[in-house]
Amino acid sequence: VSEEFKLKQIIEALERREEVESKINSLQDSLKLEDENLKYYRVLDRSLGDRGIKTYKLTELVTQLNVLLSHYMTILTGGAMSVWVDAFRSKKTDGDIIPDIKIYVREGGKQVVPVECYSGGETEQISTAFICALMNLAIRYAGGTNLLLLDETFTALDAHSVSLVVELLEKVRSSKMHTIILVSHDTKIQNTIRFDQRWVVTKENDVSTIEVM
């Protein structure tokens, strides 16, 4: 075996060693970070208990959700309507304490009411705000999503409300690079939103056809 070949083998072995050492160092850094997180949760566990940790995390997420809802409802209603989630503790009949969630709405100077009191266009606006807010949280905590599906979002909205929803969707798409799939029977929407692609579905004699525009 030539000296040149031996030297090449030594160099390759050293490179493999450096690669392995780099991976080991990276794993050690990850373990240190996870160890710090584990210490944090152990403190919470001692302070709050298992159910307390769940309630704590729920309250933390709800706080962030409410901030996002306020932002999106301001865009959709110009600040005329606000929506928030209230997470509180309620007792079951067997005495076990579980988290409960309620959604409330305030419109202008009117009295605060549960979301169930609303219907029609207001419900569509609230639903759209929730979709965008939850998608934002999914991006933040769950690896994210780049696909948003909306079905008949504009059905109960007037022209002004439609323009506000369109504005919001354009911001969502441009800022986060999302793909938005919108299903609607309202043909006016075709000229309201800048679609990258349109699929027109027609039905005749119980046979549906799809035309890509």
mmCIF file of C-alpha atoms in Angstrom:
data_model
loop_
_atom_site.group_PDB
_atom_site.id
_atom_site.type_symbol
_atom_site.label_atom_id
_atom_site.label_comp_id
_atom_site.label_asym_id
_atom_site.label_seq_id
_atom_site.Cartn_x
_atom_site.Cartn_y
_atom_site.Cartn_z
ATOM 1 C CA VAL A 1 0.000 0.000 0.000
ATOM 2 C CA SER A 2 1.433 3.343 -1.012
ATOM 3 C CA GLU A 3 2.140 6.103 1.501
ATOM 4 C CA GLU A 4 -0.235 8.366 -0.431
ATOM 5 C CA PHE A 5 -3.102 5.874 0.020
ATOM 6 C CA LYS A 6 -2.357 5.539 3.755
ATOM 7 C CA LEU A 7 -2.368 9.320 4.127
ATOM 8 C CA LYS A 8 -5.716 9.548 2.354
ATOM 9 C CA GLN A 9 -7.196 6.945 4.729
ATOM 10 C CA ILE A 10 -5.903 8.844 7.757
ATOM 11 C CA ILE A 11 -7.418 12.111 6.483
ATOM 12 C CA GLU A 12 -10.789 10.454 5.832
ATOM 13 C CA ALA A 13 -10.736 8.875 9.318
ATOM 14 C CA LEU A 14 -9.992 12.261 10.906
ATOM 15 C CA GLU A 15 -12.846 13.864 8.956
ATOM 16 C CA ARG A 16 -15.255 11.133 10.100
ATOM 17 C CA ARG A 17 -14.080 11.640 13.675
ATOM 18 C CA GLU A 18 -14.695 15.384 13.445
ATOM 19 C CA GLU A 19 -18.167 14.730 12.060
ATOM 20 C CA VAL A 20 -18.990 12.306 14.891
ATOM 21 C CA GLU A 21 -17.622 14.702 17.522
ATOM 22 C CA SER A 22 -19.733 17.514 16.056
ATOM 23 C CA LYS A 23 -22.870 15.364 16.298
ATOM 24 C CA ILE A 24 -22.008 14.384 19.873
ATOM 25 C CA ASN A 25 -21.540 18.041 20.843
ATOM 26 C CA SER A 26 -24.874 18.922 19.236
ATOM 27 C CA LEU A 27 -26.616 16.121 21.147
ATOM 28 C CA GLN A 28 -24.997 17.226 24.387
ATOM 29 C CA ASP A 29 -26.257 20.789 23.834
ATOM 30 C CA SER A 30 -29.759 19.453 23.157
ATOM 31 C CA LEU A 31 -29.637 17.322 26.321
ATOM 32 C CA LYS A 32 -28.574 20.346 28.374
ATOM 33 C CA LEU A 33 -31.512 22.340 27.006
ATOM 34 C CA GLU A 34 -33.968 19.510 27.692
ATOM 35 C CA ASP A 35 -32.525 19.149 31.190
ATOM 36 C CA GLU A 36 -33.213 22.833 31.840
ATOM 37 C CA ASN A 37 -36.770 22.413 30.556
ATOM 38 C CA LEU A 38 -37.224 19.366 32.772
ATOM 39 C CA LYS A 39 -36.070 21.337 35.824
ATOM 40 C CA TYR A 40 -38.612 24.048 34.922
ATOM 41 C CA TYR A 41 -41.482 21.552 34.716
ATOM 42 C CA ARG A 42 -40.394 19.852 37.951
ATOM 43 C CA VAL A 43 -40.678 23.194 39.732
ATOM 44 C CA LEU A 44 -44.147 23.654 38.230
ATOM 45 C CA ASP A 45 -45.091 20.115 39.181
ATOM 46 C CA ARG A 46 -44.083 20.662 42.809
ATOM 47 C CA SER A 47 -45.852 24.016 42.901
ATOM 48 C CA LEU A 48 -49.017 23.249 40.950
ATOM 49 C CA GLY A 49 -49.351 19.489 40.618
ATOM 50 C CA ASP A 50 -50.224 17.661 37.401
ATOM 51 C CA ARG A 51 -53.658 19.262 37.008
ATOM 52 C CA GLY A 52 -52.188 22.611 37.956
ATOM 53 C CA ILE A 53 -49.640 22.402 35.131
ATOM 54 C CA LYS A 54 -52.403 21.683 32.612
ATOM 55 C CA THR A 55 -54.418 24.637 33.869
ATOM 56 C CA TYR A 56 -51.318 26.851 33.833
ATOM 57 C CA LYS A 57 -50.496 25.950 30.211
ATOM 58 C CA LEU A 58 -54.134 26.358 29.200
ATOM 59 C CA THR A 59 -54.240 29.821 30.773
ATOM 60 C CA GLU A 60 -50.973 30.754 29.038
ATOM 61 C CA LEU A 61 -52.282 29.663 25.629
ATOM 62 C CA VAL A 62 -55.642 31.359 26.154
ATOM 63 C CA THR A 63 -53.865 34.631 26.966
ATOM 64 C CA GLN A 64 -51.951 34.455 23.695
ATOM 65 C CA LEU A 65 -55.097 33.408 21.834
ATOM 66 C CA ASN A 66 -56.954 36.472 23.143
ATOM 67 C CA VAL A 67 -54.178 38.798 21.977
ATOM 68 C CA LEU A 68 -54.411 37.306 18.488
ATOM 69 C CA LEU A 69 -58.225 37.427 18.479
ATOM 70 C CA SER A 70 -58.115 41.115 19.403
ATOM 71 C CA HIS A 71 -55.727 41.777 16.514
ATOM 72 C CA TYR A 72 -57.783 39.927 13.905
ATOM 73 C CA MET A 73 -61.160 41.244 15.106
ATOM 74 C CA THR A 74 -59.799 44.790 14.868
ATOM 75 C CA ILE A 75 -58.999 44.134 11.200
ATOM 76 C CA LEU A 76 -62.329 42.423 10.506
ATOM 77 C CA THR A 77 -64.635 44.859 12.335
ATOM 78 C CA GLY A 78 -62.593 48.035 12.656
ATOM 79 C CA GLY A 79 -62.690 47.619 16.429
ATOM 80 C CA ALA A 80 -66.499 47.579 16.551
ATOM 81 C CA MET A 81 -66.590 44.053 18.000
ATOM 82 C CA SER A 82 -64.275 42.242 20.401
ATOM 83 C CA VAL A 83 -64.091 38.533 21.207
ATOM 84 C CA TRP A 84 -62.215 36.718 23.930
ATOM 85 C CA VAL A 85 -61.899 33.308 25.504
ATOM 86 C CA ASP A 86 -62.338 32.889 29.237
ATOM 87 C CA ALA A 87 -60.769 29.789 30.772
ATOM 88 C CA PHE A 88 -61.802 29.125 34.344
ATOM 89 C CA ARG A 89 -62.074 26.178 36.705
ATOM 90 C CA SER A 90 -65.381 24.446 37.273
ATOM 91 C CA LYS A 91 -66.285 21.491 39.481
ATOM 92 C CA LYS A 92 -67.730 18.279 38.156
ATOM 93 C CA THR A 93 -70.411 16.462 40.120
ATOM 94 C CA ASP A 94 -67.866 14.001 41.525
ATOM 95 C CA GLY A 95 -65.782 16.843 42.937
ATOM 96 C CA ASP A 96 -62.991 16.648 40.361
ATOM 97 C CA ILE A 97 -61.845 20.066 39.124
ATOM 98 C CA ILE A 98 -61.441 20.494 35.377
ATOM 99 C CA PRO A 99 -60.741 23.493 33.110
ATOM 100 C CA ASP A 100 -63.714 24.951 31.258
ATOM 101 C CA ILE A 101 -63.761 27.435 28.379
ATOM 102 C CA LYS A 102 -66.306 30.082 27.406
ATOM 103 C CA ILE A 103 -66.266 32.538 24.491
ATOM 104 C CA TYR A 104 -67.663 36.045 24.996
ATOM 105 C CA VAL A 105 -68.453 38.913 22.635
ATOM 106 C CA ARG A 106 -68.821 42.653 23.163
ATOM 107 C CA GLU A 107 -70.207 44.800 20.357
ATOM 108 C CA GLY A 108 -69.679 48.508 20.862
ATOM 109 C CA GLY A 109 -71.151 49.608 24.175
ATOM 110 C CA LYS A 110 -73.530 46.667 24.409
ATOM 111 C CA GLN A 111 -73.567 44.139 27.207
ATOM 112 C CA VAL A 112 -71.100 41.239 27.078
ATOM 113 C CA VAL A 113 -72.849 38.089 25.838
ATOM 114 C CA PRO A 114 -71.820 34.490 25.040
ATOM 115 C CA VAL A 115 -70.856 33.808 21.433
ATOM 116 C CA GLU A 116 -73.910 31.533 21.087
ATOM 117 C CA CYS A 117 -76.081 34.674 20.967
ATOM 118 C CA TYR A 118 -74.652 35.619 17.584
ATOM 119 C CA SER A 119 -75.397 34.269 14.132
ATOM 120 C CA GLY A 120 -75.025 35.209 10.475
ATOM 121 C CA GLY A 121 -72.334 37.640 9.409
ATOM 122 C CA GLU A 122 -71.007 38.263 12.920
ATOM 123 C CA THR A 123 -70.446 34.540 13.387
ATOM 124 C CA GLU A 124 -68.508 34.379 10.123
ATOM 125 C CA GLN A 125 -66.253 37.217 11.273
ATOM 126 C CA ILE A 126 -65.665 35.573 14.651
ATOM 127 C CA SER A 127 -64.963 32.198 13.030
ATOM 128 C CA THR A 128 -62.465 33.749 10.622
ATOM 129 C CA ALA A 129 -60.661 35.471 13.494
ATOM 130 C CA PHE A 130 -60.485 32.177 15.401
ATOM 131 C CA ILE A 131 -59.162 30.307 12.355
ATOM 132 C CA CYS A 132 -56.367 32.824 11.833
ATOM 133 C CA ALA A 133 -55.527 32.998 15.557
ATOM 134 C CA LEU A 134 -55.394 29.211 15.980
ATOM 135 C CA MET A 135 -53.317 28.880 12.827
ATOM 136 C CA ASN A 136 -50.880 31.399 14.292
ATOM 137 C CA LEU A 137 -50.606 29.340 17.493
ATOM 138 C CA ALA A 138 -50.132 26.172 15.435
ATOM 139 C CA ILE A 139 -47.196 27.801 13.676
ATOM 140 C CA ARG A 140 -45.757 28.860 17.017
ATOM 141 C CA TYR A 141 -46.120 25.622 18.972
ATOM 142 C CA ALA A 142 -47.022 22.685 16.744
ATOM 143 C CA GLY A 143 -44.699 22.871 13.780
ATOM 144 C CA GLY A 144 -47.184 24.994 11.892
ATOM 145 C CA THR A 145 -49.378 24.626 8.874
ATOM 146 C CA ASN A 146 -49.229 26.337 5.501
ATOM 147 C CA LEU A 147 -52.706 25.372 4.301
ATOM 148 C CA LEU A 148 -55.879 27.275 5.158
ATOM 149 C CA LEU A 149 -59.268 25.872 4.043
ATOM 150 C CA LEU A 150 -62.296 28.180 4.046
ATOM 151 C CA ASP A 151 -65.791 27.009 3.105
ATOM 152 C CA GLU A 152 -68.470 29.612 2.284
ATOM 153 C CA THR A 153 -66.810 32.249 4.480
ATOM 154 C CA PHE A 154 -68.546 35.157 2.707
ATOM 155 C CA THR A 155 -72.119 33.821 2.577
ATOM 156 C CA ALA A 156 -73.622 35.994 5.322
ATOM 157 C CA LEU A 157 -71.364 39.056 4.938
ATOM 158 C CA ASP A 158 -72.209 42.427 3.443
ATOM 159 C CA ALA A 159 -69.931 44.044 0.853
ATOM 160 C CA HIS A 160 -67.925 46.033 3.418
ATOM 161 C CA SER A 161 -67.343 42.996 5.637
ATOM 162 C CA VAL A 162 -66.287 40.961 2.602
ATOM 163 C CA SER A 163 -63.646 43.556 1.750
ATOM 164 C CA LEU A 164 -62.273 43.405 5.318
ATOM 165 C CA VAL A 165 -62.054 39.593 5.231
ATOM 166 C CA VAL A 166 -60.310 39.769 1.854
ATOM 167 C CA GLU A 167 -57.825 42.269 3.300
ATOM 168 C CA LEU A 168 -57.101 39.933 6.195
ATOM 169 C CA LEU A 169 -56.640 36.887 3.954
ATOM 170 C CA GLU A 170 -54.249 38.792 1.706
ATOM 171 C CA LYS A 171 -52.174 39.749 4.771
ATOM 172 C CA VAL A 172 -52.162 36.156 6.025
ATOM 173 C CA ARG A 173 -51.082 34.796 2.657
ATOM 174 C CA SER A 174 -48.365 37.370 2.000
ATOM 175 C CA SER A 175 -46.855 37.438 5.498
ATOM 176 C CA LYS A 176 -46.703 33.697 6.189
ATOM 177 C CA MET A 177 -46.593 32.274 2.657
ATOM 178 C CA HIS A 178 -49.770 30.258 3.210
ATOM 179 C CA THR A 179 -51.819 28.465 0.599
ATOM 180 C CA ILE A 180 -55.482 29.421 0.958
ATOM 181 C CA ILE A 181 -58.206 27.248 -0.578
ATOM 182 C CA LEU A 182 -61.557 29.022 -0.665
ATOM 183 C CA VAL A 183 -64.875 27.381 -1.532
ATOM 184 C CA SER A 184 -67.733 29.735 -2.445
ATOM 185 C CA HIS A 185 -70.918 29.868 -4.487
ATOM 186 C CA ASP A 186 -70.676 33.669 -4.621
ATOM 187 C CA THR A 187 -69.461 34.486 -8.131
ATOM 188 C CA LYS A 188 -68.739 38.104 -7.134
ATOM 189 C CA ILE A 189 -65.797 36.829 -5.074
ATOM 190 C CA GLN A 190 -64.037 35.836 -8.282
ATOM 191 C CA ASN A 191 -63.351 39.490 -9.059
ATOM 192 C CA THR A 192 -62.709 40.505 -5.433
ATOM 193 C CA ILE A 193 -59.777 38.269 -4.547
ATOM 194 C CA ARG A 194 -56.583 37.812 -6.535
ATOM 195 C CA PHE A 195 -56.585 34.062 -7.072
ATOM 196 C CA ASP A 196 -53.524 32.232 -8.314
ATOM 197 C CA GLN A 197 -55.821 29.545 -9.679
ATOM 198 C CA ARG A 198 -59.582 29.048 -9.917
ATOM 199 C CA TRP A 199 -61.444 25.751 -10.192
ATOM 200 C CA VAL A 200 -64.996 26.186 -11.436
ATOM 201 C CA VAL A 201 -67.308 23.251 -10.700
ATOM 202 C CA THR A 202 -70.509 22.880 -12.731
ATOM 203 C CA LYS A 203 -73.134 20.188 -12.494
ATOM 204 C CA GLU A 204 -75.370 18.995 -15.320
ATOM 205 C CA ASN A 205 -77.477 15.826 -15.463
ATOM 206 C CA ASP A 206 -76.053 14.738 -12.086
ATOM 207 C CA VAL A 207 -72.530 14.910 -13.490
ATOM 208 C CA SER A 208 -70.013 17.398 -12.057
ATOM 209 C CA THR A 209 -67.184 18.809 -14.114
ATOM 210 C CA ILE A 210 -64.186 20.875 -13.028
ATOM 211 C CA GLU A 211 -62.642 23.571 -15.159
ATOM 212 C CA VAL A 212 -59.290 25.080 -14.185
ATOM 213 C CA MET A 213 -59.210 28.787 -14.948
#
